PDB file of N, CA and C in Angstrom:
ATOM      1  N   MET F 873      70.029  49.827  -7.154  1.00  0.00           N
ATOM      2  CA  MET F 873      70.185  48.567  -6.555  1.00  0.00           C
ATOM      3  C   MET F 873      69.075  47.299  -6.966  1.00  0.00           C
ATOM      4  N   SER F 874      69.410  46.548  -7.975  1.00  0.00           N
ATOM      5  CA  SER F 874      67.956  45.239  -7.971  1.00  0.00           C
ATOM      6  C   SER F 874      68.053  44.959  -7.131  1.00  0.00           C
ATOM      7  N   PRO F 875      65.764  44.385  -7.181  1.00  0.00           N
ATOM      8  CA  PRO F 875      65.861  43.417  -6.148  1.00  0.00           C
ATOM      9  C   PRO F 875      66.478  42.342  -5.672  1.00  0.00           C
ATOM     10  N   GLU F 876      67.420  41.910  -6.507  1.00  0.00           N
ATOM     11  CA  GLU F 876      67.911  40.836  -6.116  1.00  0.00           C
ATOM     12  C   GLU F 876      68.983  40.863  -5.429  1.00  0.00           C
ATOM     13  N   ASP F 877      69.638  41.709  -5.727  1.00  0.00           N
ATOM     14  CA  ASP F 877      71.001  43.049  -4.659  1.00  0.00           C
ATOM     15  C   ASP F 877      70.541  42.481  -3.441  1.00  0.00           C
ATOM     16  N   PHE F 878      69.543  43.870  -3.618  1.00  0.00           N
ATOM     17  CA  PHE F 878      68.817  43.932  -2.828  1.00  0.00           C
ATOM     18  C   PHE F 878      68.939  42.600  -1.112  1.00  0.00           C
ATOM     19  N   LEU F 879      68.038  41.573  -1.960  1.00  0.00           N
ATOM     20  CA  LEU F 879      67.605  40.810  -0.851  1.00  0.00           C
ATOM     21  C   LEU F 879      68.949  40.105  -0.607  1.00  0.00           C
ATOM     22  N   LYS F 880      70.311  39.431  -1.228  1.00  0.00           N
ATOM     23  CA  LYS F 880      71.676  39.165  -1.197  1.00  0.00           C
ATOM     24  C   LYS F 880      72.016  40.093  -0.122  1.00  0.00           C
ATOM     25  N   GLU F 881      71.864  41.321  -0.239  1.00  0.00           N
ATOM     26  CA  GLU F 881      73.114  42.114   1.025  1.00  0.00           C
ATOM     27  C   GLU F 881      71.519  41.608   2.242  1.00  0.00           C
ATOM     28  N   ILE F 882      70.446  41.635   2.388  1.00  0.00           N
ATOM     29  CA  ILE F 882      69.262  40.799   3.232  1.00  0.00           C
ATOM     30  C   ILE F 882      69.985  40.341   4.156  1.00  0.00           C
ATOM     31  N   GLN F 883      70.348  39.422   3.009  1.00  0.00           N
ATOM     32  CA  GLN F 883      70.586  37.719   3.724  1.00  0.00           C
ATOM     33  C   GLN F 883      71.793  37.661   4.350  1.00  0.00           C
ATOM     34  N   ALA F 884      73.265  38.513   3.498  1.00  0.00           N
ATOM     35  CA  ALA F 884      74.348  38.445   4.178  1.00  0.00           C
ATOM     36  C   ALA F 884      74.332  38.869   5.327  1.00  0.00           C
ATOM     37  N   ILE F 885      73.860  40.116   5.780  1.00  0.00           N
ATOM     38  CA  ILE F 885      73.570  40.909   7.465  1.00  0.00           C
ATOM     39  C   ILE F 885      72.854  39.889   7.930  1.00  0.00           C
ATOM     40  N   GLY F 886      71.469  39.017   7.839  1.00  0.00           N
ATOM     41  CA  GLY F 886      71.087  38.133   8.649  1.00  0.00           C
ATOM     42  C   GLY F 886      72.566  37.068   8.879  1.00  0.00           C
ATOM     43  N   GLU F 887      73.059  36.899   8.240  1.00  0.00           N
ATOM     44  CA  GLU F 887      73.895  35.432   8.284  1.00  0.00           C
ATOM     45  C   GLU F 887      75.215  35.693   9.039  1.00  0.00           C
ATOM     46  N   LYS F 888      75.375  37.241   9.046  1.00  0.00           N
ATOM     47  CA  LYS F 888      76.260  38.137   9.921  1.00  0.00           C
ATOM     48  C   LYS F 888      75.084  37.985  11.465  1.00  0.00           C
ATOM     49  N   PHE F 889      74.650  38.154  11.672  1.00  0.00           N
ATOM     50  CA  PHE F 889      74.514  38.899  12.769  1.00  0.00           C
ATOM     51  C   PHE F 889      73.614  36.978  13.219  1.00  0.00           C
ATOM     52  N   LEU F 890      73.532  35.874  12.890  1.00  0.00           N
ATOM     53  CA  LEU F 890      73.469  34.822  13.372  1.00  0.00           C
ATOM     54  C   LEU F 890      75.345  34.226  13.494  1.00  0.00           C
ATOM     55  N   LEU F 891      76.161  34.899  12.915  1.00  0.00           N
ATOM     56  CA  LEU F 891      77.064  34.065  12.971  1.00  0.00           C
ATOM     57  C   LEU F 891      77.370  35.050  14.792  1.00  0.00           C
ATOM     58  N   LYS F 892      77.010  36.186  14.434  1.00  0.00           N
ATOM     59  CA  LYS F 892      77.323  36.882  15.830  1.00  0.00           C
ATOM     60  C   LYS F 892      76.744  36.718  17.098  1.00  0.00           C
ATOM     61  N   LEU F 893      75.191  36.149  17.002  1.00  0.00           N
ATOM     62  CA  LEU F 893      74.881  35.699  17.876  1.00  0.00           C
ATOM     63  C   LEU F 893      75.937  34.260  18.976  1.00  0.00           C
ATOM     64  N   GLN F 894      76.050  32.924  17.224  1.00  0.00           N
ATOM     65  CA  GLN F 894      76.507  31.752  17.428  1.00  0.00           C
ATOM     66  C   GLN F 894      77.709  31.889  18.835  1.00  0.00           C
ATOM     67  N   LYS F 895      78.621  33.045  18.476  1.00  0.00           N
ATOM     68  CA  LYS F 895      79.539  32.988  18.928  1.00  0.00           C
ATOM     69  C   LYS F 895      79.379  34.666  20.109  1.00  0.00           C
ATOM     70  N   LEU F 896      78.755  34.332  20.603  1.00  0.00           N
ATOM     71  CA  LEU F 896      78.119  35.246  22.014  1.00  0.00           C
ATOM     72  C   LEU F 896      78.602  34.583  23.118  1.00  0.00           C
ATOM     73  N   PRO F 897      78.454  33.892  23.105  1.00  0.00           N
ATOM     74  CA  PRO F 897      77.959  32.796  24.364  1.00  0.00           C
ATOM     75  C   PRO F 897      80.182  32.758  25.060  1.00  0.00           C
ATOM     76  N   LYS F 898      81.019  32.716  23.943  1.00  0.00           N
ATOM     77  CA  LYS F 898      82.058  32.695  23.918  1.00  0.00           C
ATOM     78  C   LYS F 898      83.205  34.086  24.208  1.00  0.00           C
ATOM     79  N   ALA F 899      82.396  35.283  23.702  1.00  0.00           N
ATOM     80  CA  ALA F 899      82.721  36.779  23.452  1.00  0.00           C
ATOM     81  C   ALA F 899      83.239  37.225  24.694  1.00  0.00           C
ATOM     82  N   ASP F 900      83.704  38.419  24.672  1.00  0.00           N
ATOM     83  CA  ASP F 900      84.747  38.729  26.151  1.00  0.00           C
ATOM     84  C   ASP F 900      83.241  40.485  26.727  1.00  0.00           C
ATOM     85  N   PRO F 901      83.519  39.995  27.743  1.00  0.00           N
ATOM     86  CA  PRO F 901      82.271  41.154  28.590  1.00  0.00           C
ATOM     87  C   PRO F 901      82.430  42.543  27.569  1.00  0.00           C
ATOM     88  N   VAL F 902      83.196  42.863  27.186  1.00  0.00           N
ATOM     89  CA  VAL F 902      82.982  44.326  26.257  1.00  0.00           C
ATOM     90  C   VAL F 902      81.805  44.201  25.140  1.00  0.00           C
ATOM     91  N   GLU F 903      82.829  43.192  23.924  1.00  0.00           N
ATOM     92  CA  GLU F 903      81.818  43.075  23.522  1.00  0.00           C
ATOM     93  C   GLU F 903      80.201  42.108  23.716  1.00  0.00           C
ATOM     94  N   ILE F 904      79.973  41.482  24.655  1.00  0.00           N
ATOM     95  CA  ILE F 904      78.415  41.550  24.819  1.00  0.00           C
ATOM     96  C   ILE F 904      78.093  43.159  25.747  1.00  0.00           C
ATOM     97  N   ALA F 905      78.976  43.475  26.161  1.00  0.00           N
ATOM     98  CA  ALA F 905      77.925  45.158  26.245  1.00  0.00           C
ATOM     99  C   ALA F 905      77.779  45.430  24.819  1.00  0.00           C
ATOM    100  N   SER F 906      78.292  45.969  24.297  1.00  0.00           N
ATOM    101  CA  SER F 906      78.102  46.457  22.690  1.00  0.00           C
ATOM    102  C   SER F 906      77.170  46.315  21.846  1.00  0.00           C
ATOM    103  N   PHE F 907      77.349  44.508  22.062  1.00  0.00           N
ATOM    104  CA  PHE F 907      76.281  43.949  21.222  1.00  0.00           C
ATOM    105  C   PHE F 907      74.563  44.353  21.351  1.00  0.00           C
ATOM    106  N   SER F 908      74.704  44.527  23.498  1.00  0.00           N
ATOM    107  CA  SER F 908      72.965  43.962  23.623  1.00  0.00           C
ATOM    108  C   SER F 908      73.289  45.915  23.714  1.00  0.00           C
ATOM    109  N   VAL F 909      73.924  46.446  23.755  1.00  0.00           N
ATOM    110  CA  VAL F 909      73.675  48.894  23.348  1.00  0.00           C
ATOM    111  C   VAL F 909      72.829  48.322  22.028  1.00  0.00           C
ATOM    112  N   VAL F 910      73.909  47.779  21.028  1.00  0.00           N
ATOM    113  CA  VAL F 910      72.929  47.865  19.300  1.00  0.00           C
ATOM    114  C   VAL F 910      71.688  47.678  19.251  1.00  0.00           C
ATOM    115  N   LEU F 911      71.157  46.150  19.913  1.00  0.00           N
ATOM    116  CA  LEU F 911      70.147  45.539  20.402  1.00  0.00           C
ATOM    117  C   LEU F 911      69.314  46.768  21.133  1.00  0.00           C
ATOM    118  N   LEU F 912      69.471  46.922  21.854  1.00  0.00           N
ATOM    119  CA  LEU F 912      68.454  47.738  22.913  1.00  0.00           C
ATOM    120  C   LEU F 912      68.362  49.368  22.065  1.00  0.00           C
ATOM    121  N   PHE F 913      69.059  49.673  21.138  1.00  0.00           N
ATOM    122  CA  PHE F 913      69.012  50.730  20.350  1.00  0.00           C
ATOM    123  C   PHE F 913      67.731  50.764  19.748  1.00  0.00           C
ATOM    124  N   ILE F 914      67.816  49.552  18.219  1.00  0.00           N
ATOM    125  CA  ILE F 914      67.183  49.188  17.404  1.00  0.00           C
ATOM    126  C   ILE F 914      65.870  48.581  18.364  1.00  0.00           C
ATOM    127  N   ALA F 915      66.079  47.852  19.280  1.00  0.00           N
ATOM    128  CA  ALA F 915      64.323  48.390  19.365  1.00  0.00           C
ATOM    129  C   ALA F 915      63.229  49.239  20.296  1.00  0.00           C
ATOM    130  N   THR F 916      64.431  50.222  20.786  1.00  0.00           N
ATOM    131  CA  THR F 916      63.797  51.431  20.936  1.00  0.00           C
ATOM    132  C   THR F 916      63.408  52.361  20.039  1.00  0.00           C
ATOM    133  N   VAL F 917      64.013  51.873  18.797  1.00  0.00           N
ATOM    134  CA  VAL F 917      63.870  53.144  17.636  1.00  0.00           C
ATOM    135  C   VAL F 917      62.614  52.247  17.066  1.00  0.00           C
ATOM    136  N   LEU F 918      62.434  50.745  17.007  1.00  0.00           N
ATOM    137  CA  LEU F 918      61.220  50.395  16.877  1.00  0.00           C
ATOM    138  C   LEU F 918      60.359  50.468  17.138  1.00  0.00           C
ATOM    139  N   VAL F 919      59.703  50.710  18.558  1.00  0.00           N
ATOM    140  CA  VAL F 919      59.017  50.932  19.978  1.00  0.00           C
ATOM    141  C   VAL F 919      58.643  52.468  19.197  1.00  0.00           C
ATOM    142  N   LEU F 920      59.600  53.134  19.445  1.00  0.00           N
ATOM    143  CA  LEU F 920      58.991  54.692  19.310  1.00  0.00           C
ATOM    144  C   LEU F 920      58.622  54.419  17.674  1.00  0.00           C
ATOM    145  N   THR F 921      58.884  54.034  16.964  1.00  0.00           N
ATOM    146  CA  THR F 921      58.096  54.008  15.179  1.00  0.00           C
ATOM    147  C   THR F 921      57.220  53.747  15.498  1.00  0.00           C
ATOM    148  N   ILE F 922      56.166  52.845  16.405  1.00  0.00           N
ATOM    149  CA  ILE F 922      55.159  52.393  16.475  1.00  0.00           C
ATOM    150  C   ILE F 922      54.309  53.117  17.395  1.00  0.00           C
ATOM    151  N   ILE F 923      54.730  54.033  18.317  1.00  0.00           N
ATOM    152  CA  ILE F 923      54.210  54.679  19.558  1.00  0.00           C
ATOM    153  C   ILE F 923      53.678  55.882  18.193  1.00  0.00           C
ATOM    154  N   ALA F 924      54.343  56.386  17.326  1.00  0.00           N
ATOM    155  CA  ALA F 924      54.358  57.042  16.398  1.00  0.00           C
ATOM    156  C   ALA F 924      52.908  57.207  15.687  1.00  0.00           C
ATOM    157  N   CYS F 925      52.978  56.316  15.204  1.00  0.00           N
ATOM    158  CA  CYS F 925      52.693  55.506  14.337  1.00  0.00           C
ATOM    159  C   CYS F 925      50.796  55.488  14.564  1.00  0.00           C
ATOM    160  N   SER F 926      50.850  55.001  16.024  1.00  0.00           N
ATOM    161  CA  SER F 926      49.433  54.305  16.510  1.00  0.00           C
ATOM    162  C   SER F 926      49.175  55.726  16.706  1.00  0.00           C
ATOM    163  N   CYS F 927      49.681  56.668  17.392  1.00  0.00           N
ATOM    164  CA  CYS F 927      49.736  58.176  17.718  1.00  0.00           C
ATOM    165  C   CYS F 927      48.943  58.364  16.614  1.00  0.00           C
ATOM    166  N   CYS F 928      49.857  58.893  15.263  1.00  0.00           N
ATOM    167  CA  CYS F 928      49.093  59.494  14.652  1.00  0.00           C
ATOM    168  C   CYS F 928      47.937  59.414  13.940  1.00  0.00           C
ATOM    169  N   CYS F 929      47.501  57.926  13.386  1.00  0.00           N
ATOM    170  CA  CYS F 929      46.082  56.798  13.388  1.00  0.00           C
ATOM    171  C   CYS F 929      45.260  57.681  13.782  1.00  0.00           C
ATOM    172  N   TYR F 930      45.522  57.337  14.967  1.00  0.00           N
ATOM    173  CA  TYR F 930      43.937  57.675  16.571  1.00  0.00           C
ATOM    174  C   TYR F 930      44.257  59.063  15.781  1.00  0.00           C
ATOM    175  N   SER F 931      45.021  59.446  16.145  1.00  0.00           N
ATOM    176  CA  SER F 931      44.682  61.549  16.409  1.00  0.00           C
ATOM    177  C   SER F 931      43.821  61.574  14.247  1.00  0.00           C
ATOM    178  N   CYS F 932      44.254  60.724  13.561  1.00  0.00           N
ATOM    179  CA  CYS F 932      43.579  61.260  12.243  1.00  0.00           C
ATOM    180  C   CYS F 932      41.978  60.681  12.146  1.00  0.00           C
ATOM    181  N   CYS F 933      42.127  59.032  12.486  1.00  0.00           N
ATOM    182  CA  CYS F 933      40.937  58.439  12.326  1.00  0.00           C
ATOM    183  C   CYS F 933      40.146  58.119  13.686  1.00  0.00           C
ATOM    184  N   GLY F 934      40.609  58.534  14.465  1.00  0.00           N
ATOM    185  CA  GLY F 934      39.372  58.001  15.961  1.00  0.00           C
ATOM    186  C   GLY F 934      39.920  56.425  15.944  1.00  0.00           C
ATOM    187  N   CYS F 935      39.490  55.926  16.883  1.00  0.00           N
ATOM    188  CA  CYS F 935      39.466  54.496  16.935  1.00  0.00           C
ATOM    189  C   CYS F 935      38.496  53.278  16.721  1.00  0.00           C
ATOM    190  N   ASP F 936      37.003  54.529  15.918  1.00  0.00           N
ATOM    191  CA  ASP F 936      36.528  53.715  15.098  1.00  0.00           C
ATOM    192  C   ASP F 936      37.134  53.526  13.789  1.00  0.00           C
ATOM    193  N   GLY F 937      38.097  54.019  12.777  1.00  0.00           N
ATOM    194  CA  GLY F 937      38.081  54.021  12.027  1.00  0.00           C
ATOM    195  C   GLY F 937      37.154  55.402  10.701  1.00  0.00           C
ATOM    196  N   ARG F 938      36.604  56.667  11.382  1.00  0.00           N
ATOM    197  CA  ARG F 938      36.650  57.267  10.472  1.00  0.00           C
ATOM    198  C   ARG F 938      37.186  58.719  11.135  1.00  0.00           C
ATOM    199  N   PRO F 939      37.150  59.424  10.369  1.00  0.00           N
ATOM    200  CA  PRO F 939      37.827  60.847  10.323  1.00  0.00           C
ATOM    201  C   PRO F 939      37.039  61.278  11.476  1.00  0.00           C
ATOM    202  N   ASP F 940      37.997  62.372  12.724  1.00  0.00           N
ATOM    203  CA  ASP F 940      37.315  63.215  14.068  1.00  0.00           C
ATOM    204  C   ASP F 940      36.796  64.496  13.255  1.00  0.00           C
ATOM    205  N   PRO F 941      35.718  65.047  12.907  1.00  0.00           N
ATOM    206  CA  PRO F 941      36.133  66.098  12.450  1.00  0.00           C
ATOM    207  C   PRO F 941      36.549  67.366  13.113  1.00  0.00           C
ATOM    208  N   ARG F 942      36.664  67.286  14.345  1.00  0.00           N
ATOM    209  CA  ARG F 942      37.468  67.915  15.341  1.00  0.00           C
ATOM    210  C   ARG F 942      38.783  68.310  15.039  1.00  0.00           C
ATOM    211  N   HIS F 943      39.589  67.484  14.300  1.00  0.00           N
ATOM    212  CA  HIS F 943      40.827  67.961  13.975  1.00  0.00           C
ATOM    213  C   HIS F 943      40.718  68.385  12.058  1.00  0.00           C
ATOM    214  N   LYS F 944      39.725  68.895  11.774  1.00  0.00           N
ATOM    215  CA  LYS F 944      40.255  68.888  10.326  1.00  0.00           C
ATOM    216  C   LYS F 944      40.770  70.538  10.792  1.00  0.00           C
ATOM    217  N   LYS F 945      41.489  70.564   9.898  1.00  0.00           N
ATOM    218  CA  LYS F 945      41.729  72.393   9.884  1.00  0.00           C
ATOM    219  C   LYS F 945      41.021  73.153   8.468  1.00  0.00           C
ATOM    220  N   SER F 946      40.969  74.543   9.885  1.00  0.00           N
ATOM    221  CA  SER F 946      39.900  75.534   8.966  1.00  0.00           C
ATOM    222  C   SER F 946      40.489  75.915   8.360  1.00  0.00           C
ATOM    223  N   ARG F 947      40.692  76.937   7.795  1.00  0.00           N
ATOM    224  CA  ARG F 947      40.858  78.254   6.836  1.00  0.00           C
ATOM    225  C   ARG F 947      40.705  79.436   7.505  1.00  0.00           C
ATOM    226  N   VAL F 948      41.182  80.207   8.030  1.00  0.00           N
ATOM    227  CA  VAL F 948      40.816  81.442   8.731  1.00  0.00           C
ATOM    228  C   VAL F 948      41.266  82.972   7.769  1.00  0.00           C
ATOM    229  N   ARG F 949      40.012  82.889   7.365  1.00  0.00           N
ATOM    230  CA  ARG F 949      39.754  84.595   6.824  1.00  0.00           C
ATOM    231  C   ARG F 949      39.495  86.047   7.494  1.00  0.00           C
ATOM    232  N   PRO F 950      41.005  86.695   6.831  1.00  0.00           N
ATOM    233  CA  PRO F 950      41.483  87.612   7.500  1.00  0.00           C
ATOM    234  C   PRO F 950      39.580  88.745   6.907  1.00  0.00           C
ATOM    235  N   ALA F 951      39.440  89.356   8.535  1.00  0.00           N
ATOM    236  CA  ALA F 951      38.736  90.074   8.844  1.00  0.00           C
ATOM    237  C   ALA F 951      38.293  92.023   8.177  1.00  0.00           C
ATOM    238  N   ALA F 952      37.169  91.460   6.561  1.00  0.00           N
ATOM    239  CA  ALA F 952      37.831  93.342   6.297  1.00  0.00           C
ATOM    240  C   ALA F 952      36.693  94.163   6.093  1.00  0.00           C
TER     241      ALA F 952
END
């Protein structure tokens, strides 16, 4: 898929989303509820992704941006 096709696809999805938002006040309650569930799912995934990335970056780098030496993996050699 070329970048132009990708941008056209994203634009089409955005236009469909805006059209759905414009029709939402006149929609029946089931459609409003299902749309709300989809939006809640998307928001939940985004929030959990942000939390996971921030926790990963914090454990790797610490809050000052330098790597924390306590989190380095050390190899254990067998006793001979």
